[in-house]
Each structure stands twice: as C-alpha cells, then as structure tokens.
CSV table of C-alpha atoms and ligand atoms in Angstrom, one decimal:
chain,number,residue,atom,x,y,z
A,15,MET,CA,200.5,-152.3,110.0
A,16,ASN,CA,200.9,-155.5,108.1
A,17,ALA,CA,204.0,-157.6,108.8
A,18,PRO,CA,207.0,-157.0,106.5
A,19,GLY,CA,206.8,-159.0,103.5
A,20,THR,CA,202.9,-159.1,103.3
A,21,PHE,CA,201.7,-158.6,99.7
A,22,THR,CA,198.3,-158.1,99.0
A,23,LEU,CA,197.0,-158.2,95.5
A,24,GLY,CA,194.2,-155.6,94.3
A,25,PRO,CA,192.3,-155.5,91.1
A,26,ALA,CA,194.1,-156.7,87.8
A,27,ASP,CA,193.4,-155.9,84.1
A,28,GLY,CA,194.7,-158.9,82.2
A,29,ARG,CA,198.1,-159.8,83.5
A,30,ALA,CA,198.7,-156.2,84.6
A,31,ARG,CA,198.0,-156.1,88.4
A,32,THR,CA,197.8,-153.8,91.3
A,33,GLY,CA,199.1,-154.7,95.0
A,34,ARG,CA,200.4,-153.4,98.3
A,35,LEU,CA,203.7,-154.6,99.5
A,36,SER,CA,204.5,-154.0,103.3
A,37,THR,CA,207.9,-153.3,104.6
A,38,ALA,CA,209.3,-152.5,108.0
A,39,HIS,CA,209.3,-148.7,106.8
A,40,GLY,CA,205.8,-148.5,105.5
A,41,ASP,CA,203.6,-150.0,102.4
A,42,VAL,CA,204.5,-149.6,98.8
A,43,GLU,CA,201.5,-149.5,96.4
A,44,THR,CA,202.4,-151.4,93.2
A,45,PRO,CA,203.2,-151.4,90.3
A,46,ILE,CA,206.0,-148.9,91.6
A,47,PHE,CA,209.0,-147.2,90.0
A,48,MET,CA,211.7,-146.8,92.6
A,49,PRO,CA,214.1,-143.7,92.0
A,50,VAL,CA,217.8,-144.7,92.2
A,51,GLY,CA,219.8,-143.3,95.0
A,52,THR,CA,223.3,-144.6,94.3
A,53,LEU,CA,225.3,-143.2,97.1
A,54,GLY,CA,222.7,-142.7,99.8
A,55,THR,CA,221.0,-139.6,97.7
A,56,VAL,CA,218.8,-139.3,94.9
A,57,LYS,CA,221.2,-137.0,93.1
A,58,SER,CA,220.3,-133.3,93.7
A,59,LEU,CA,217.2,-134.0,95.7
A,60,CYS,CA,216.4,-134.0,99.5
A,61,PRO,CA,214.2,-136.6,101.3
A,62,THR,CA,211.3,-133.8,101.5
A,63,ASP,CA,211.5,-133.5,97.7
A,64,LEU,CA,211.0,-137.2,97.4
A,65,ARG,CA,208.0,-137.1,99.8
A,66,ASP,CA,206.5,-134.3,97.7
A,67,LEU,CA,206.9,-136.2,94.4
A,68,LYS,CA,205.1,-139.3,96.4
A,69,ALA,CA,208.3,-141.5,95.8
A,70,GLN,CA,207.2,-144.6,98.0
A,71,ILE,CA,210.4,-146.6,98.1
A,72,ILE,CA,214.1,-145.8,96.8
A,73,LEU,CA,217.0,-147.9,95.8
A,74,GLY,CA,220.5,-147.6,97.4
A,75,ASN,CA,223.6,-149.2,95.7
A,76,THR,CA,225.5,-151.7,97.8
A,77,TYR,CA,228.7,-151.6,95.8
A,78,HIS,CA,228.9,-147.8,96.0
A,79,LEU,CA,228.0,-147.4,99.7
A,80,TYR,CA,230.4,-150.4,100.7
A,81,LEU,CA,233.3,-148.6,99.0
A,82,ARG,CA,232.1,-145.1,100.4
A,83,PRO,CA,231.5,-144.3,103.0
A,84,GLY,CA,231.4,-148.0,104.0
A,85,ASP,CA,228.6,-150.2,105.6
A,86,ASP,CA,230.3,-150.4,109.0
A,87,LEU,CA,230.3,-146.6,109.3
A,88,ILE,CA,226.6,-146.4,108.2
A,89,ALA,CA,225.7,-149.0,110.8
A,90,ARG,CA,227.5,-147.2,113.6
A,91,LEU,CA,225.5,-144.3,112.7
A,92,GLY,CA,222.3,-145.9,112.8
A,93,GLY,CA,221.7,-147.4,109.3
A,94,LEU,CA,221.2,-146.2,105.9
A,95,HIS,CA,217.3,-144.6,106.8
A,96,LYS,CA,218.8,-142.4,109.6
A,97,PHE,CA,222.1,-141.6,107.8
A,98,MET,CA,220.2,-140.2,104.8
A,99,ALA,CA,217.2,-139.1,106.7
A,100,TRP,CA,214.6,-141.0,104.6
A,101,ASP,CA,212.2,-143.0,106.7
A,102,GLY,CA,210.5,-144.7,103.9
A,103,PRO,CA,211.3,-148.1,102.4
A,104,ILE,CA,214.8,-148.9,100.9
A,105,LEU,CA,215.8,-151.5,98.5
A,106,THR,CA,219.2,-152.4,98.1
A,107,ASP,CA,220.8,-154.3,95.1
A,108,SER,CA,223.5,-156.7,95.9
A,109,GLY,CA,226.2,-154.9,94.2
A,110,GLY,CA,226.7,-157.8,91.7
A,111,PHE,CA,225.7,-155.8,88.7
A,112,GLN,CA,228.1,-153.0,89.4
A,113,VAL,CA,231.2,-155.5,90.0
A,114,PHE,CA,230.2,-157.4,86.8
A,115,SER,CA,230.4,-154.4,84.7
A,116,LEU,CA,233.9,-153.7,85.9
A,117,SER,CA,235.0,-156.3,83.0
A,118,GLY,CA,238.6,-156.8,83.2
A,119,LEU,CA,238.8,-155.7,87.0
A,120,ARG,CA,237.0,-158.7,88.4
A,121,GLN,CA,237.2,-162.6,88.6
A,122,ILE,CA,234.5,-164.9,89.3
A,123,ALA,CA,234.7,-168.1,91.4
A,124,GLU,CA,232.5,-170.3,93.5
A,125,GLU,CA,233.4,-168.4,96.6
A,126,GLY,CA,232.3,-165.1,95.2
A,127,VAL,CA,233.5,-162.4,92.8
A,128,THR,CA,236.9,-160.7,93.4
A,129,PHE,CA,237.1,-157.0,92.0
A,130,ALA,CA,239.2,-153.9,92.1
A,131,SER,CA,237.5,-150.8,93.5
A,132,HIS,CA,237.1,-148.2,90.8
A,133,ILE,CA,238.1,-145.4,93.5
A,134,ASP,CA,241.5,-146.6,94.5
A,135,GLY,CA,242.1,-150.0,92.9
A,136,SER,CA,242.0,-152.0,96.3
A,137,ARG,CA,241.2,-155.6,96.0
A,138,HIS,CA,237.8,-156.7,97.5
A,139,LEU,CA,235.6,-159.9,97.6
A,140,PHE,CA,231.9,-160.0,97.3
A,141,SER,CA,230.5,-163.5,98.5
A,142,PRO,CA,226.9,-164.2,99.1
A,143,GLU,CA,227.5,-164.0,102.7
A,144,LYS,CA,229.5,-160.7,102.3
A,145,VAL,CA,226.6,-158.9,100.3
A,146,ILE,CA,224.0,-160.0,103.0
A,147,SER,CA,226.3,-158.7,105.6
A,148,ILE,CA,226.6,-155.4,104.0
A,149,GLN,CA,222.9,-155.1,103.3
A,150,ARG,CA,222.2,-156.0,107.0
A,151,ASN,CA,224.4,-153.2,108.0
A,152,LEU,CA,222.7,-150.8,105.7
A,153,GLY,CA,219.3,-151.8,107.2
A,154,SER,CA,217.6,-151.8,103.8
A,155,ASP,CA,214.1,-153.1,103.8
A,156,ILE,CA,214.4,-155.2,100.7
A,157,MET,CA,217.8,-157.0,100.1
A,158,MET,CA,218.8,-158.7,96.9
A,159,VAL,CA,220.9,-162.0,96.5
A,160,LEU,CA,224.3,-162.0,94.7
A,161,ASP,CA,223.8,-163.1,91.2
A,162,GLU,CA,225.9,-163.3,88.1
A,163,CYS,CA,224.3,-161.0,85.3
A,164,VAL,CA,225.1,-162.8,82.3
A,165,PRO,CA,226.3,-160.5,79.6
A,166,TYR,CA,224.3,-160.1,76.3
A,167,GLY,CA,225.7,-162.4,73.6
A,168,ALA,CA,226.8,-165.3,76.1
A,169,ASP,CA,226.2,-168.7,74.6
A,170,ARG,CA,224.1,-171.3,75.9
A,171,ALA,CA,227.0,-173.3,77.8
A,172,TYR,CA,228.2,-170.1,79.6
A,173,THR,CA,224.7,-169.3,80.4
A,174,GLU,CA,223.7,-172.7,81.8
A,175,LYS,CA,226.8,-172.9,83.8
A,176,SER,CA,226.3,-169.3,85.3
A,177,LEU,CA,222.8,-170.1,86.1
A,178,GLY,CA,223.9,-172.9,88.5
A,179,LEU,CA,226.2,-170.6,90.1
A,180,THR,CA,223.6,-168.1,90.6
A,181,THR,CA,221.3,-170.6,92.2
A,182,ARG,CA,224.3,-171.9,94.7
A,183,TRP,CA,224.9,-168.2,95.6
A,184,ALA,CA,221.0,-167.6,96.1
A,185,ARG,CA,221.0,-170.7,98.6
A,186,ARG,CA,224.0,-169.2,100.5
A,187,CYS,CA,222.4,-165.7,100.7
A,188,ARG,CA,219.1,-167.4,102.1
A,189,GLU,CA,221.2,-169.4,104.7
A,190,ALA,CA,223.0,-166.3,105.6
A,191,HIS,CA,219.5,-164.5,106.2
A,192,PRO,CA,216.8,-166.8,107.3
A,193,ALA,CA,213.2,-165.8,106.1
A,194,GLY,CA,211.8,-163.0,108.5
A,195,ASP,CA,215.2,-162.1,110.1
A,196,ARG,CA,215.0,-158.6,111.3
A,197,GLY,CA,212.1,-157.6,109.3
A,198,GLN,CA,214.4,-157.2,106.2
A,199,LEU,CA,213.1,-159.0,103.2
A,200,LEU,CA,215.2,-161.0,100.8
A,201,PHE,CA,214.4,-161.2,96.9
A,202,GLY,CA,215.8,-164.0,94.7
A,203,ILE,CA,216.9,-163.1,90.9
A,204,VAL,CA,216.2,-165.3,88.1
A,205,GLN,CA,218.8,-165.3,85.3
A,206,GLY,CA,219.0,-167.6,82.2
A,207,GLY,CA,220.1,-165.1,79.5
A,208,PHE,CA,218.0,-165.1,76.3
A,209,PHE,CA,217.1,-168.9,76.4
A,210,LYS,CA,213.6,-169.4,77.6
A,211,ASP,CA,214.3,-173.1,78.8
A,212,LEU,CA,217.2,-171.7,80.9
A,213,ARG,CA,214.9,-169.0,82.3
A,214,ALA,CA,212.3,-171.5,83.2
A,215,LYS,CA,215.0,-173.7,84.9
A,216,SER,CA,216.6,-170.8,86.7
A,217,ALA,CA,212.9,-169.8,88.0
A,218,GLU,CA,212.1,-173.3,89.2
A,219,GLU,CA,215.5,-173.4,91.2
A,220,ILE,CA,215.3,-169.9,92.7
A,221,ILE,CA,211.6,-170.4,93.6
A,222,GLY,CA,212.7,-173.7,95.2
A,223,VAL,CA,214.9,-171.7,97.5
A,224,GLY,CA,212.1,-169.6,98.7
A,225,PHE,CA,212.2,-165.8,98.8
A,226,ASP,CA,210.1,-162.9,99.8
A,227,GLY,CA,209.8,-161.6,96.2
A,228,TYR,CA,211.3,-162.6,92.7
A,229,ALA,CA,213.3,-160.4,90.2
A,230,LEU,CA,214.3,-160.9,86.6
A,231,GLY,CA,217.8,-160.0,86.2
A,232,GLY,CA,220.0,-159.8,83.1
A,233,LEU,CA,217.6,-158.0,80.9
A,234,SER,CA,218.1,-154.3,79.3
A,235,VAL,CA,222.0,-155.5,78.9
A,236,GLY,CA,222.2,-154.7,75.1
A,237,GLU,CA,219.7,-156.6,73.5
A,238,SER,CA,216.9,-155.4,71.2
A,239,ARG,CA,213.5,-154.2,72.6
A,240,ASN,CA,211.9,-157.1,71.0
A,241,GLU,CA,214.2,-159.7,72.5
A,242,MET,CA,213.6,-158.2,75.8
A,243,TYR,CA,209.9,-158.2,75.5
A,244,ASP,CA,209.9,-161.8,74.2
A,245,ILE,CA,211.8,-162.9,77.5
A,246,LEU,CA,209.8,-160.8,79.7
A,247,ASP,CA,206.4,-162.0,78.3
A,248,ASP,CA,207.6,-165.6,78.8
A,249,ALA,CA,209.5,-165.3,82.1
A,250,ALA,CA,207.2,-163.0,84.1
A,251,PRO,CA,204.4,-165.6,84.4
A,252,LEU,CA,206.9,-168.1,85.6
A,253,LEU,CA,207.4,-166.2,89.0
A,254,PRO,CA,204.8,-166.9,91.8
A,255,ALA,CA,201.8,-164.7,91.3
A,256,GLU,CA,201.3,-164.3,95.0
A,257,ARG,CA,204.8,-162.7,95.6
A,258,PRO,CA,206.2,-159.3,94.3
A,259,ARG,CA,207.9,-159.4,90.9
A,260,TYR,CA,210.8,-157.0,90.2
A,261,LEU,CA,212.1,-156.2,86.7
A,262,MET,CA,215.6,-154.8,87.4
A,263,GLY,CA,217.2,-151.8,85.8
A,264,VAL,CA,214.6,-151.2,83.2
A,265,GLY,CA,212.8,-147.6,83.0
A,266,ALA,CA,212.1,-146.3,79.8
A,267,PRO,CA,208.2,-145.4,79.7
A,268,ARG,CA,207.5,-148.2,76.9
A,269,ASP,CA,209.5,-150.6,78.9
A,270,LEU,CA,207.6,-150.0,82.1
A,271,LEU,CA,204.3,-150.5,80.3
A,272,ALA,CA,205.5,-153.6,78.7
A,273,GLY,CA,206.5,-154.9,82.0
A,274,MET,CA,203.2,-153.9,83.8
A,275,ALA,CA,201.4,-155.8,80.9
A,276,ALA,CA,203.4,-158.9,81.7
A,277,GLY,CA,202.6,-158.7,85.5
A,278,ILE,CA,205.7,-156.9,86.8
A,279,ASP,CA,205.1,-154.9,90.1
A,280,MET,CA,208.5,-153.2,90.5
A,281,PHE,CA,211.0,-151.3,88.5
A,282,ASP,CA,214.3,-149.3,89.0
A,283,CYS,CA,216.4,-147.6,86.5
A,284,VAL,CA,218.7,-144.3,86.5
A,285,LEU,CA,217.1,-143.1,83.4
A,286,PRO,CA,214.8,-140.4,84.7
A,287,THR,CA,217.5,-139.0,87.1
A,288,ARG,CA,220.4,-139.4,84.6
A,289,ASN,CA,218.3,-137.9,81.6
A,290,ALA,CA,217.3,-135.1,83.6
A,291,ARG,CA,221.0,-134.1,84.3
A,292,ASN,CA,221.6,-134.4,80.5
A,293,GLY,CA,218.5,-131.9,79.8
A,294,THR,CA,216.1,-134.7,78.5
A,295,LEU,CA,212.9,-134.3,80.0
A,296,PHE,CA,209.6,-136.4,79.9
A,297,THR,CA,206.4,-134.7,79.8
A,298,SER,CA,202.7,-135.5,79.2
A,299,LEU,CA,203.2,-134.0,75.6
A,300,GLY,CA,206.3,-136.1,74.9
A,301,ARG,CA,210.2,-135.7,75.1
A,302,VAL,CA,211.8,-132.5,75.4
A,303,ASN,CA,215.2,-131.7,75.0
A,304,ILE,CA,215.5,-128.5,77.1
A,305,LYS,CA,218.9,-127.3,75.4
A,306,ARG,CA,217.1,-126.7,72.0
A,307,ALA,CA,217.3,-123.2,70.7
A,308,GLU,CA,213.3,-123.2,70.2
A,309,TYR,CA,212.9,-122.9,73.9
A,310,ARG,CA,215.0,-119.7,74.1
A,311,ASP,CA,212.2,-117.4,74.4
A,312,ASP,CA,209.5,-119.9,75.6
A,313,ASP,CA,207.7,-118.4,78.5
A,314,THR,CA,205.4,-121.5,79.0
A,315,PRO,CA,205.8,-124.1,81.5
A,316,LEU,CA,207.8,-127.3,80.6
A,317,ASP,CA,204.5,-129.5,81.1
A,318,PRO,CA,201.3,-127.7,81.8
A,319,ASN,CA,199.8,-130.9,83.3
A,320,CYS,CA,202.7,-131.6,85.7
A,321,PRO,CA,202.3,-130.7,89.5
A,322,CYS,CA,206.1,-130.2,90.2
A,323,TYR,CA,207.5,-127.1,91.5
A,324,ALA,CA,209.6,-126.6,88.4
A,325,CYS,CA,206.6,-126.7,86.1
A,326,ARG,CA,204.5,-124.6,88.6
A,327,THR,CA,207.1,-121.9,88.8
A,328,PHE,CA,209.3,-121.6,85.9
A,329,SER,CA,209.4,-121.2,82.1
A,330,LYS,CA,211.1,-123.5,79.7
A,331,ALA,CA,213.3,-120.5,78.7
A,332,TYR,CA,214.6,-120.3,82.2
A,333,LEU,CA,215.3,-123.9,82.4
A,334,ARG,CA,217.1,-123.6,79.1
A,335,HIS,CA,219.3,-121.0,80.5
A,336,LEU,CA,219.9,-123.0,83.6
A,337,TYR,CA,220.9,-126.0,81.6
A,338,ILE,CA,223.2,-124.1,79.2
A,339,ALA,CA,224.8,-122.2,82.1
A,340,LYS,CA,225.4,-125.5,83.8
A,341,GLU,CA,223.6,-124.0,87.0
A,342,LEU,CA,223.3,-126.3,89.9
A,343,LEU,CA,219.7,-125.6,90.1
A,344,SER,CA,219.3,-127.0,86.6
A,345,TYR,CA,220.1,-130.6,87.9
A,346,ARG,CA,217.7,-130.2,90.9
A,347,LEU,CA,214.7,-128.9,88.9
A,348,ASN,CA,215.1,-131.4,86.1
A,349,THR,CA,215.4,-134.3,88.4
A,350,LEU,CA,212.4,-133.1,90.5
A,351,HIS,CA,210.4,-132.9,87.2
A,352,ASN,CA,211.4,-136.2,85.6
A,353,LEU,CA,210.7,-138.2,89.0
A,354,THR,CA,207.4,-136.6,89.3
A,355,PHE,CA,206.5,-137.5,85.8
A,356,PHE,CA,207.3,-141.0,86.5
A,357,SER,CA,205.5,-140.9,89.8
A,358,VAL,CA,202.3,-139.6,88.2
A,359,MET,CA,202.6,-142.0,85.1
A,360,MET,CA,202.8,-145.0,87.6
A,361,GLU,CA,199.8,-143.5,89.8
A,362,ARG,CA,197.9,-143.2,86.5
A,363,ALA,CA,198.9,-146.8,85.4
A,364,ARG,CA,197.6,-148.2,88.9
A,365,GLU,CA,194.3,-146.3,88.4
A,366,ALA,CA,194.0,-147.7,84.7
A,367,ILE,CA,194.5,-151.2,85.9
A,368,ARG,CA,191.9,-150.9,88.8
A,369,GLU,CA,189.4,-149.5,86.3
A,370,GLY,CA,190.1,-151.9,83.6
A,371,ARG,CA,191.4,-149.7,81.0
A,372,PHE,CA,195.2,-150.5,81.2
A,373,ALA,CA,195.4,-151.3,77.3
A,374,VAL,CA,194.2,-147.9,76.4
A,375,PHE,CA,196.4,-146.1,78.9
A,376,ARG,CA,199.4,-148.1,77.4
A,377,ALA,CA,198.6,-147.2,73.8
A,378,GLU,CA,198.1,-143.4,74.8
A,379,MET,CA,201.6,-143.3,76.7
A,380,GLU,CA,203.3,-145.4,73.7
A,381,ALA,CA,202.1,-142.9,71.1
A,382,LEU,CA,203.8,-140.0,73.3
A,383,TYR,CA,207.0,-142.2,73.8
A,384,PRO,CA,207.5,-144.0,70.4
A,385,GLU,CA,210.1,-146.7,69.7
A,386,THR,CA,213.7,-145.6,70.5
A,387,ASP,CA,216.6,-147.3,72.0
A,388,GLU,CA,216.5,-145.0,75.1
A,389,GLY,CA,217.0,-146.7,78.2
A,390,LYS,CA,218.6,-149.8,76.7
A,391,ALA,CA,222.0,-149.8,78.3
B,410,ZN,ZN1,207.1,-130.7,86.3
C-alpha cells in the first residue's frame, strides 16, 4: 500500500483527469463523489450499503460531531471509523461552513469564530487549533483547515480582508498538524469570492503554506451557474496539478461534469441524499419525481439501467406508495438509488476520461440533466 497522501495521476482528457489518492484507510479513485454522512451516518444507510454501491470515501461534519455526541467521546471509543463501523476513508470538514451559516449566532475574530450551538444555545469557539484537535480525535483520513466562507455578494474590501484571515488560519492549522502526522492528510482551502485576482492571491498564499491537497471553497453559495463556472474554470488550474483538487459542496450532475472538465478530482454534496428523502430521484433517463400521480400504477422499475437493490426489486408504483405513506423504507431505498446513480455516473466519467471521450459523455449527461438551479444553495 502506498503511503497516505500519495497521489498518482492516470490518463487525462483535456483538463479532465483520473488519479488515485492513497489514505490510511485505502485508496480512492478520482474523480470521486463523496456521500455526506453528517452525524456519523449517511442517513438511512448501513456501511454495508455504502460498500455495495461502491462508495470509496465518505464525509463527516466536524461541527455536528463535535456538538453531538462529542469528539472526545468518539476518540474514547476508538475514533469515527470504529464508532460508525466504516473502515474506508473518511474526510471531515472543519466545521467552518456550518458555523458561518449560523448568521447572527456567530462572531469572527483573529483567534477564531465564536458561535452558539443550534442544539442548546451554548457558546463555543472554533479556532484553527481547535478544529484540528477535533478532527484528530475523530481520526479522519483527510482533514480540512478552518477558513472563512465568504458570503455571496461580499464586496472586494471584505473579501480581501477575509482572504488574509483564511491564510493566517491555514498557517495555524498546518502548525497544529505538521505534514505526515499520524497519516492524517490536511487540505488547504482557497477563497477569494468572485474576484479572479483575489482567487489567484489566495491560491498563491495557501499553496505557499503547503498541504496534501487543495480545495476551492466559497462556491455554490447563491451565485448563478455561469458565475460559478467562470470562477471554477479560472481557479482550478491555479491549484497544483500534482495534488488532489476538491470542489466543496457542489453536487448537481452538470456541476460535477463542469468540475471534472476543469480538472477537479473530488466533490461532496448533500444533494443526492437530501433529494432522495424529498422524492427527487436521478436516473439514467432523467430526473423522476416519485410522488407524481403518473407513477401510481407504474409497475416498471425506477431505472432499468440501475444495479441498485431498489431498482432490481421494486416498481415505481411501490416506491411512490412508500413515499406518499412516509414509510421509513422510502428514505432508505431512495437514498440507496440516488447514491448508486452518482457512483455509477462517476465510474462512467472516469472510464470516459481514460478512453478520451469525456466531452461526449458530458454532453450526453447534460442533455439528461438540463440547466436548472438545483443544487445551488
Ligand atoms: Zn436504482
């Protein structure tokens, strides 16, 4: 097995590329979509389900796990992998994004960000050192630095000032977790809002600190799709080619395709799991809203091309019935299906890149998933 952090690039097609990232809990083939397991569970699924649908790495949320059940408790019980019985790679965010979305309940200072828990209102401080300590307790394979996610619409002066803070926090995170420590990787995050020169400045500063991988943060925060793609196309090539590149919080199919085309290797988003619970299902024939009356008597499978248990076993009529009746099984089958669709889509994307036909694959997928604002928070 390769040392954690080893990143081997495979065939590329234009800027889209394949690769393999080694972690302490196994290798990840890129480009990859990472299902979100906010509270130490990908909602409604077991680790065996995740294995079956070929999830290679999942994401956990530092903010949520710190508040409940607490990172100290998880550390005492052997770390997050053992606690949730998932022995594959885990990436944890820094908690910054959740804290910054608690507008009105948080205060930013040089030291860190103070916030009130959404559970009981208790006050907490997330400093760069604190979020590293939490992620070390969780034992995640890939940790993220604390950054300020600049809100959409922030002006240039604010964005530039915030970028400086993000860089200083990144340095403190690196000092709190030296390279190679415990086999846990640490990724830096590039901010800079919607100003291309500030993105370039942030990239230069964050790369200067030196990390195992680099993320683009502060996208999919309310901007239009074209604004996002404009920044993505410009900023992705600024990240070192030899390290994994991660586009945070982006997950609509056409956004994944745009990301891969720009040279991004890793993605995460609650979109497939949240939409599953809302009855919006992604299929090889396009989007299906399972609650619609047209499926009442439909005894065909949700997606004839999908290998998941739901599609192999049940009809659309049954899935609709479960959804309308708010049966627990509805959440489980819908989640199983949507994550299988994303897993298969990424596998096909990797194949298309290796075979030099990514543009054709992208056009086919975009035709199935035409322009909507879905997935743009
Ligand atoms: Zn399916």
